[in-house]
Coordinates of C-alpha atoms and ligand atoms in Angstrom, one line a residue:
X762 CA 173.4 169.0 170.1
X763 CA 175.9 170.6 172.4
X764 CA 176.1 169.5 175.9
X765 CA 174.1 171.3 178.3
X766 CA 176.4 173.5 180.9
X767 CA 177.1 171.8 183.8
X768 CA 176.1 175.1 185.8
X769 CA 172.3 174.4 184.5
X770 CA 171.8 171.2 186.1
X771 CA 170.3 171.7 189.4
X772 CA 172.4 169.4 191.3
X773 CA 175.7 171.6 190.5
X774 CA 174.1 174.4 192.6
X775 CA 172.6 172.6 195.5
X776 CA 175.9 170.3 195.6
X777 CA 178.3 173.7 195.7
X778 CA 175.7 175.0 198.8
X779 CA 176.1 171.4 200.5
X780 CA 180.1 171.4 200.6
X781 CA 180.0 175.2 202.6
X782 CA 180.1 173.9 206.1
X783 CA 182.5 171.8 204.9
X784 CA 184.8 174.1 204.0
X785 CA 184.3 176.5 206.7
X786 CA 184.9 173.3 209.7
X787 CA 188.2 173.1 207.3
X788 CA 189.5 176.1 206.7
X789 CA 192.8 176.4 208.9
X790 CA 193.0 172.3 210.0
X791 CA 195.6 170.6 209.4
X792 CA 195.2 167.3 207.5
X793 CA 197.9 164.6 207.6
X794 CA 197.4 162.5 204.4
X795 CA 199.7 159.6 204.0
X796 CA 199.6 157.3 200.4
X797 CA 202.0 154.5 199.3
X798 CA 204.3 154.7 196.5
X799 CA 202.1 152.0 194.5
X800 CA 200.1 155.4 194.0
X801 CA 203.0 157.0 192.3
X802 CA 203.7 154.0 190.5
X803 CA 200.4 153.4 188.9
X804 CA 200.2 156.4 187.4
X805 CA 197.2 157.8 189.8
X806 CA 199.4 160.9 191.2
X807 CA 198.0 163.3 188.5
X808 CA 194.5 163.2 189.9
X809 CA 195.3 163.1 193.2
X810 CA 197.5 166.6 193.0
X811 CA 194.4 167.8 191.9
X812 CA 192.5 167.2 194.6
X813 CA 195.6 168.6 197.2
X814 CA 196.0 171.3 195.1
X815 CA 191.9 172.0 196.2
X816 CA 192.3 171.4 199.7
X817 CA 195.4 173.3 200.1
X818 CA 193.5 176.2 198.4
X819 CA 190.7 175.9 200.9
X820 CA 193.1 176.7 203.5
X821 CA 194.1 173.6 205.0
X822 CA 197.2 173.0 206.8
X823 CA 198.9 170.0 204.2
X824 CA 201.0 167.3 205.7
X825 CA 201.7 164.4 202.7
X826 CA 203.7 161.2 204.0
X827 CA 204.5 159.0 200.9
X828 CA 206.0 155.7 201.1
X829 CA 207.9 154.0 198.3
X830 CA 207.8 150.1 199.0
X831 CA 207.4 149.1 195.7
X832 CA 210.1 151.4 194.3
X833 CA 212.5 150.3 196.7
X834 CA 211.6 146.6 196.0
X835 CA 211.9 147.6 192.3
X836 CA 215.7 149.2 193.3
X837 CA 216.2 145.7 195.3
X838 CA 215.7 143.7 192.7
X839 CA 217.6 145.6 189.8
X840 CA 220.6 145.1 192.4
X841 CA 220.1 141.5 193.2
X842 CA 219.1 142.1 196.5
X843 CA 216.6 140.2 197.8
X844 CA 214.1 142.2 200.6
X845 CA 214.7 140.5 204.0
X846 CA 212.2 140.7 206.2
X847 CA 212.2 139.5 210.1
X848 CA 208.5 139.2 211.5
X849 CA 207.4 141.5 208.8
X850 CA 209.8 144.4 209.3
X851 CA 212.0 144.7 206.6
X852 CA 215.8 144.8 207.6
X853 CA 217.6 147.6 206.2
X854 CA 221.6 146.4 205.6
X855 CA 223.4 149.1 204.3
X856 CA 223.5 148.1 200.9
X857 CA 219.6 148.0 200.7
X858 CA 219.5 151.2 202.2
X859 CA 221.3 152.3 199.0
X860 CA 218.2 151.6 197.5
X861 CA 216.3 152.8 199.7
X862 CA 217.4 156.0 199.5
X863 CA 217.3 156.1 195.3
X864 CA 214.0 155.3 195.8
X865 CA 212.4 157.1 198.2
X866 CA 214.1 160.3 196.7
X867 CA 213.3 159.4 193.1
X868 CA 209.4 159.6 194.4
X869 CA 209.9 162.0 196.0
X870 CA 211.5 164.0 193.2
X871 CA 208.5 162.9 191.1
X872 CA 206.0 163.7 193.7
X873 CA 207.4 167.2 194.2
X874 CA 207.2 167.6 190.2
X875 CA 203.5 166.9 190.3
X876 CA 202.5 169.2 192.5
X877 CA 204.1 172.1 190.8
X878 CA 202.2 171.6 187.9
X879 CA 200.0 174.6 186.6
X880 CA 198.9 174.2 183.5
X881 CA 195.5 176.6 182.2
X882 CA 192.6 174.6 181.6
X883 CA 193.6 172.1 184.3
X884 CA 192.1 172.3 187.7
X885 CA 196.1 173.1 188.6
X886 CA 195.8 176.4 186.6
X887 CA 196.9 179.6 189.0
X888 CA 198.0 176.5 191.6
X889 CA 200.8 177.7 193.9
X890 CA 202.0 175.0 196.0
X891 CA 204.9 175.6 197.6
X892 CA 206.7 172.1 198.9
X893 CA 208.6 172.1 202.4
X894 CA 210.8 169.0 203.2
X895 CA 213.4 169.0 205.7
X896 CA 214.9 167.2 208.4
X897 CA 211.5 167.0 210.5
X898 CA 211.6 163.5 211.6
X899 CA 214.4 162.3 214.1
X900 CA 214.5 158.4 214.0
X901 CA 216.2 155.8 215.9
X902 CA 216.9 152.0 215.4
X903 CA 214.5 149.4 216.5
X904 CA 217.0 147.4 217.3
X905 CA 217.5 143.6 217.7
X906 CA 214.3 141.7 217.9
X907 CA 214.8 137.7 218.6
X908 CA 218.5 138.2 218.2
X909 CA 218.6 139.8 214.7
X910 CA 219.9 143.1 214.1
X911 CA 217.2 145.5 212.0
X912 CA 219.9 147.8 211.4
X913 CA 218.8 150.8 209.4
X914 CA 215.0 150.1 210.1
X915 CA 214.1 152.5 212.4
X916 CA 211.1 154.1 213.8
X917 CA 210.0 157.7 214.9
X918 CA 211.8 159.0 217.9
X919 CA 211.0 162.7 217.5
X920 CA 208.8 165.1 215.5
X921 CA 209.9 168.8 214.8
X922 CA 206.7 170.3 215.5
X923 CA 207.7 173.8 215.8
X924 CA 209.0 173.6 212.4
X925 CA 206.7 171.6 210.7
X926 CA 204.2 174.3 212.1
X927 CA 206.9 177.4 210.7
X928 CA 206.4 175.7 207.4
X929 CA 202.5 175.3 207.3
X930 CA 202.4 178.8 208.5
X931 CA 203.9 180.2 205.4
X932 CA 200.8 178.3 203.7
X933 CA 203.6 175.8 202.3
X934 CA 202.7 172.1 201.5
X935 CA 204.7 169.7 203.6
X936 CA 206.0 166.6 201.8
X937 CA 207.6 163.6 204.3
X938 CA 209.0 160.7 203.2
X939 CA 209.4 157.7 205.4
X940 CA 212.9 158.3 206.0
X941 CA 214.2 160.0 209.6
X942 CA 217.7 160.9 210.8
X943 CA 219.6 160.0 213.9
X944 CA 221.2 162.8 216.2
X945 CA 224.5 160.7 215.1
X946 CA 223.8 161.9 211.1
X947 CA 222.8 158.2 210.4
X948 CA 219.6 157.5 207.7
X949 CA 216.7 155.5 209.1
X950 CA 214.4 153.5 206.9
X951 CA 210.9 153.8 208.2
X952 CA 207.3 152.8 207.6
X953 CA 205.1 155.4 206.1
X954 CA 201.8 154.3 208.3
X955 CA 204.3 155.4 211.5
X956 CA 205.3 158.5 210.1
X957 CA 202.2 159.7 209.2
X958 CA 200.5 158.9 212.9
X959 CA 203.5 160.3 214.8
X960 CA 203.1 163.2 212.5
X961 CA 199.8 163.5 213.0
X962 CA 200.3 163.0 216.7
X963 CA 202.7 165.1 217.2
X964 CA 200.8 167.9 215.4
X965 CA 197.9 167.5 217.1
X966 CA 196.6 167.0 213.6
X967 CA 192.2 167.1 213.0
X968 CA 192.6 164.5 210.6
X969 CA 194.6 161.6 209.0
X970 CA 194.1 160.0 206.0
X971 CA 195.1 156.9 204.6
X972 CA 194.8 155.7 201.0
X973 CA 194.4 152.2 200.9
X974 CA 194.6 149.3 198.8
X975 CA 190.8 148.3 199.7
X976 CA 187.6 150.7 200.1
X977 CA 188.0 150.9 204.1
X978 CA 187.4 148.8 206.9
X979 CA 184.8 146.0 206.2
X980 CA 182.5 143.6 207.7
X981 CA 183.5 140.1 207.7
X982 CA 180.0 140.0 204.9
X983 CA 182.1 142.6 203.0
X984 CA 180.0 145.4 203.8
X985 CA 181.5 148.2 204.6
X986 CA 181.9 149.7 208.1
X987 CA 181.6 153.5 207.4
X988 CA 182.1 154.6 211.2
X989 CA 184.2 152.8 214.2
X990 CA 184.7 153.8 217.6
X991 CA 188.1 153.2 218.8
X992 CA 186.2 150.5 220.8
X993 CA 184.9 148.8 217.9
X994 CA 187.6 148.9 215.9
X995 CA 190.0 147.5 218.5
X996 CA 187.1 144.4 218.7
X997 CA 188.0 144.3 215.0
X998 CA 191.6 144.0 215.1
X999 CA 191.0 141.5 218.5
X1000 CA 188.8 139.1 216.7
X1001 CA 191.4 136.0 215.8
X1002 CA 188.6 134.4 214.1
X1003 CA 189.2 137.3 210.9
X1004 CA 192.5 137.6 208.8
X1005 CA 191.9 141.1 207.7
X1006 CA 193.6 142.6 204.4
X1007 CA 196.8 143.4 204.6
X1008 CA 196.2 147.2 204.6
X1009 CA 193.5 147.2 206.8
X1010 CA 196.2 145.5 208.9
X1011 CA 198.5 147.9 208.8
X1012 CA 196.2 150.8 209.4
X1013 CA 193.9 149.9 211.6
X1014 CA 196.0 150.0 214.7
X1015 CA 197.3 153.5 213.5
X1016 CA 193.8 154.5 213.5
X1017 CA 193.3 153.3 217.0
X1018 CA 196.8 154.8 218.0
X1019 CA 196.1 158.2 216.2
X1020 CA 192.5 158.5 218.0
X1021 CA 193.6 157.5 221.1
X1022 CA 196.5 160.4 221.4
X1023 CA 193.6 162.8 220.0
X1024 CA 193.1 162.9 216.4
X1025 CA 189.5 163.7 216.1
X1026 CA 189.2 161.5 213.1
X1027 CA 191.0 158.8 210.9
X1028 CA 189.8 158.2 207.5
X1029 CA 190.9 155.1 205.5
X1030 CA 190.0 155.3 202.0
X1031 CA 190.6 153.6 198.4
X1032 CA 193.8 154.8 196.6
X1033 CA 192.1 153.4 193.2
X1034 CA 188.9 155.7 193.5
X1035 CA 189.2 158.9 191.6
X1036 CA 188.7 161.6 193.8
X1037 CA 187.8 159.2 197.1
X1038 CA 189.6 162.2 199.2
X1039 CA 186.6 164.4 198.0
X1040 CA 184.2 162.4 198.4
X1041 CA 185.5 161.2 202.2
X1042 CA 186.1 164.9 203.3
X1043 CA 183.0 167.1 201.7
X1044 CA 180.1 164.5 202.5
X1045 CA 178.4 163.8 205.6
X1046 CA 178.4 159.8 204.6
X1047 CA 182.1 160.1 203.5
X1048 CA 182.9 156.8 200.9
X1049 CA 185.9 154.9 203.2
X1050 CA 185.8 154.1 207.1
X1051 CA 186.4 156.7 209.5
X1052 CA 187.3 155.8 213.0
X1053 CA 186.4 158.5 215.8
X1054 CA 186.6 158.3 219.4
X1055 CA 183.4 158.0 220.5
X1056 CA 180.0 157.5 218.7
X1057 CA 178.9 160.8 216.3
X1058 CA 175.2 160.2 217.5
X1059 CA 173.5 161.8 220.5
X1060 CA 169.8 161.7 221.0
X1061 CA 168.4 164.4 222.9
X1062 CA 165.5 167.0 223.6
X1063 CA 165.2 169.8 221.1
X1064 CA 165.5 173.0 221.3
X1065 CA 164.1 176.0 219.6
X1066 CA 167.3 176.4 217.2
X1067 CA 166.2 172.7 216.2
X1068 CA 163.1 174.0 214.5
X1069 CA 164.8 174.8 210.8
X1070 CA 166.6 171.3 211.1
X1071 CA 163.1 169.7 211.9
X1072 CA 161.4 171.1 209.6
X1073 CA 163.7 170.3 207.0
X1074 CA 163.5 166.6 207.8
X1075 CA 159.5 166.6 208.0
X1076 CA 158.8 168.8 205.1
X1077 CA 159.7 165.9 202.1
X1078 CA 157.4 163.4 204.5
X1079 CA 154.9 166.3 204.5
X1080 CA 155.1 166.6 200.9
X1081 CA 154.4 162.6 200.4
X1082 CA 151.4 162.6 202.6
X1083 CA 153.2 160.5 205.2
X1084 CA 152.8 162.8 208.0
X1085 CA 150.8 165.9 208.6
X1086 CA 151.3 169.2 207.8
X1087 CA 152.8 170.9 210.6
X1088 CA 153.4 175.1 210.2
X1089 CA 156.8 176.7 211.6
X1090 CA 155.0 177.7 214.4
X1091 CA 153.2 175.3 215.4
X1092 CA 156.5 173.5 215.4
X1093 CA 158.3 176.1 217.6
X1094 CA 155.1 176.2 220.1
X1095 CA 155.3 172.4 220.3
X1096 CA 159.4 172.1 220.7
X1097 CA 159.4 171.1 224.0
X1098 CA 157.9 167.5 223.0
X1099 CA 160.2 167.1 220.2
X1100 CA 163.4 164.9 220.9
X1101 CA 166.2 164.9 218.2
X1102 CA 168.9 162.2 217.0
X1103 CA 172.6 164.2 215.7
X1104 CA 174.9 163.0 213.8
X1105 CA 178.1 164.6 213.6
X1106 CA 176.5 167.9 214.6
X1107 CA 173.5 167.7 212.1
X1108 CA 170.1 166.8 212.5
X1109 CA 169.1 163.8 211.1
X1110 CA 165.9 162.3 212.9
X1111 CA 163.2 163.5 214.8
X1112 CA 160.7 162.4 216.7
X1113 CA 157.5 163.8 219.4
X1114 CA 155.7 162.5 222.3
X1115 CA 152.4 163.7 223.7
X1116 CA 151.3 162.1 226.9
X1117 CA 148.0 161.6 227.7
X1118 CA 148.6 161.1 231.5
X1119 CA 145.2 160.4 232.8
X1120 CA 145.3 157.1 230.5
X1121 CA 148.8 156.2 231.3
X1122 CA 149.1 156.2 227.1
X1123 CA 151.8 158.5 225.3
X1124 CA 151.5 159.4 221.3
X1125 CA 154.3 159.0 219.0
X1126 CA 154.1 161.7 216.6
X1127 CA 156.3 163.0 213.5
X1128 CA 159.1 160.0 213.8
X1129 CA 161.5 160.9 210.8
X1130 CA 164.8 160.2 209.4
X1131 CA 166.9 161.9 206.7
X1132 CA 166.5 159.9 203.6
X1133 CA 170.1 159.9 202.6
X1134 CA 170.6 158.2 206.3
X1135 CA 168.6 155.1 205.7
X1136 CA 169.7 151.5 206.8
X1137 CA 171.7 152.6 209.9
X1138 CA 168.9 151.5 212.1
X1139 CA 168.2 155.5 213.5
X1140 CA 164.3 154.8 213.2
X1141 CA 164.9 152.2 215.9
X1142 CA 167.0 154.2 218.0
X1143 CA 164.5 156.7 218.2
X1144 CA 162.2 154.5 219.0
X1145 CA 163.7 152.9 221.6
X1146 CA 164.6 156.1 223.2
X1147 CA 160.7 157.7 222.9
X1148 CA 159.9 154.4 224.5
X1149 CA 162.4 155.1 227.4
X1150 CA 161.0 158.5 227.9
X1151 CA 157.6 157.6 227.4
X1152 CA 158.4 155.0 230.3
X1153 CA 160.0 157.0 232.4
X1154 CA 156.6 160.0 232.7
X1155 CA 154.8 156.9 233.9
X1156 CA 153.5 156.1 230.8
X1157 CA 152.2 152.3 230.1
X1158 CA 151.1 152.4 226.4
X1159 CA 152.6 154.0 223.5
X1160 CA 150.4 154.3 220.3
X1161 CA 150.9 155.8 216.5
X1162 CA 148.6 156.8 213.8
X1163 CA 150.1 156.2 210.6
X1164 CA 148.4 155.9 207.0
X1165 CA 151.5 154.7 205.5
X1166 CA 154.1 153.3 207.5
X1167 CA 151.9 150.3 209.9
X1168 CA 154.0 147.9 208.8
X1169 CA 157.4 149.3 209.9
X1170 CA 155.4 149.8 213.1
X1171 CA 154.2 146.1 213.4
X1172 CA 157.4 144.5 213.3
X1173 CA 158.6 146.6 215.9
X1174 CA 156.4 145.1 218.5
X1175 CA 153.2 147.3 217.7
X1176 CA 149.9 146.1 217.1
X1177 CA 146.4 147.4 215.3
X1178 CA 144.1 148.8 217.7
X1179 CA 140.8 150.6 217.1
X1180 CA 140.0 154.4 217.1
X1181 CA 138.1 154.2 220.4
X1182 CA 141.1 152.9 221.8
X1183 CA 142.3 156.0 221.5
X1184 CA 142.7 158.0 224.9
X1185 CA 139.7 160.8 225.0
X1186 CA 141.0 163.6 224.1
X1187 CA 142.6 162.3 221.3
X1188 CA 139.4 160.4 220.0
X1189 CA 137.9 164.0 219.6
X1190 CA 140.4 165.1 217.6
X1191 CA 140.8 161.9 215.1
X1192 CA 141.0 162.9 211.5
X1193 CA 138.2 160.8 210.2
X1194 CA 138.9 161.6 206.4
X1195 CA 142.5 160.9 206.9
X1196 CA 141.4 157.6 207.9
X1197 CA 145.1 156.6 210.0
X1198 CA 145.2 153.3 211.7
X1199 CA 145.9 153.0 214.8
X1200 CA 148.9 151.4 216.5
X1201 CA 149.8 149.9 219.7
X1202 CA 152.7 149.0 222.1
X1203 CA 152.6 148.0 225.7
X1204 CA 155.5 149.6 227.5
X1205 CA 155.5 147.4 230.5
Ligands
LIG2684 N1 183.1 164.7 205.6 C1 183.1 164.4 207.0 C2 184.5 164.6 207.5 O1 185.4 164.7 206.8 C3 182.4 163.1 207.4 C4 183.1 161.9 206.7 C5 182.3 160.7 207.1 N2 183.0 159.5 206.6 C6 182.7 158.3 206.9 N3 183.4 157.3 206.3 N4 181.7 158.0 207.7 O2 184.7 164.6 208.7

């Protein structure tokens, strides 16, 4: 039997409609995305292009930094050279930086190849990349540290913005390697991961990427952090207790650095997952850890261009028989008692309050979270914050009628109350074929 089309399934459809805001937040951003040469190396680059190739066509301003540590340790090696490093900074005598320039231009060369590719019948078919390099990063030494001379390891001095910005104007691709020259025509060896966040500094860039050796930034339990403040993640790279990968090592503090001087977001992501850049950029979830500046969630009272949103979150709880049927309009008369948790500018909880003032007691209605935003503890935040608000209109009592969801509800401090418990007016309108339970919190 032939395979079914992969345009019949429904997901292709509904998948294609979820990436459109993404690609219209996109469309004219400029994306700094830096990857080792262990990328090249293994083999990986083909996919990878593919997926540049797709943002590049989407309209997004390309900067790629690549590194090439393990072809310049390769280059070392084949000329007897052993890599000298001083407090982790390689030293760059001039015979290694020989090799490091064979190297870092072979990959480059290769690199360059790669993305030129347009085969038909390969998502490069009709691909058009044009590659700018150039003598966009002015370097200087970093000197003598403890009384040894780096040499030719440098570090960023200056970033040529204005033409880095001529280039990305012209729709071109631009391609930096992690080398830099000095205003004396000297050649400075430098580290991919400081390239790539001066660049992105400089540039006032909306993102930077890193591909990494591990899956992001994790927990010291090895789950995965998916969003850090700068706050948190500086309490990351503080805590002595934690030696933290290599990589995460490394990039971390760029993150932090990059974030700080404005760079809405850093992403760090695997290098070894096929088509991880996708997945991070055109899904609210993302797959690696992105560190912003400040939190992506806000709680606050909704407003009458909430109502699709809400609806949209109530309507598959609706469907289950976990809450009650509520009509648009309904909904938009009612607004004004609906609160709303965002993240990253979408709606993804809800919840209402209806105070019953003459018995001090409030009711917690329509409390909802987007499914695909489970286990990040929003059900609580919203809790806690109805329980503020509910507090602060001089309310003593907060209860819930739920047919499906008590126990959530218990071990949140709640406890089983009867129907007449219920304030008056509220009594008079209990469902009694629903037959909800009844729920109660003390506020004070
Ligand atoms: N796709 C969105 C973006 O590129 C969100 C990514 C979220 N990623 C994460 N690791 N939490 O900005």
């Amino acid at each position: 039997m032939p395979a079914a089309p992969i345009t019949s399934s429904p997901d292709f459809v509904s998948w294609f409609r979820s990436v459109a805001p993404y690609i219209n937040a996109f469309r004219g951003k400029t994306f700094v995305v830096a990857f080792g040469g262990e990328v090249v190396a293994d083999g990986k680059f083909v996919e990878l292009t593919h997926d540049f190739n797709l943002l590049a066509a989407l309209g997004i301003r390309l900067v790629l930094v690549h590194g090439a540590r393990p072809q310049i340790e390769q280059h070392l090696a084949r000329n007897d050279l052993a890599g000298t490093f001083h407090q982790g900074i390689r030293l760059t005598d001039a015979e290694s930086l020989q090799c490091v320039k064979e190297a870092v231009g072979r990959v480059r060369l290769e690199i360059e190849a790669l993305l030129s590719m347009g085969l038909a019948n390969s998502p490069m078919a009709n691909a058009d990349i044009r590659v700018a390099g150039g003598n966009f990063i002015t370097a200087q030494p970093i000197g003598i540290i403890n009384g040894v001379d780096l040499q030719h390891t440098g570090r960023v001095r200056k970033v040529d913005v204005a033409a880095l910005r001529d280039r990305m104007e012209f729709g071109e691709v631009v391609l930096l390697s992690s080398l830099g020259y000095s205003p004396t025509g000297e050649v400075f060896n430098l580290t991919l991961e400081d390239v790539a966040t001066a660049t992105a500094i400089a540039l006032d860039a909306d993102k930077l990427v890193f591909l990494m050796d591990t899956d992001g930034v994790q927990e010291k339990r090895g789950k995965l952090f998916k969003e850090l403040t700068i706050a948190q993640a500086q309490d990351v790279l503080d805590n002595k207790k934690r030696v933290l990968p290599d990589d995460v090592a490394l990039f971390l503090p760029c993150a932090v650095r990059a974030c700080e001087a404005g760079v809405a977001r850093t992403h760090l992501i695997s290098r070894h997952t096929d088509g991880a850049l996708l997945q991070e950029l055109f899904s609210d979830e993302g797959i690696g850890t992105m560190v912003v500046e400040s939190t992506l969630n806000t709680l606050r009272a909704a407003t009458i261009e909430d109502v699709g949103g809400i609806l949209q979150l109530l309507r598959p709880l609706e469907e289950e028989g976990i809450l009650v049927r509520r009509s648009r309009e309904l909904l938009e008369r009612e607004i004004a008692r609906f609160e709303v948790l965002e993240h990253d500018h979408r709606i993804v909880g809800c919840a209402a309050l209806y105070p019953f003032p003459n018995e001090a007691s409030a009711e917690l209605a329509c409390l909802a979270v987007d499914a695909q935003c489970r286990d990040r503890g929003y059900g609580e935040a919203i809790l806690d914050h109805m329980s503020t608000l509910a507090k602060s209109q001089g309310m003593n009592k907060l209860f819930v009628l739920t047919t499906r969801t008590a126990h959530w509800f218990i071990e949140r401090g709640f406890g089983e109350a009867g129907v007449n418990q219920l304030p008056k007016e509220k009594k008079e309108l209990y469902n009694y074929q629903r037959r909800s339970k009844v729920f109660v919190k003390n506020l004070r």
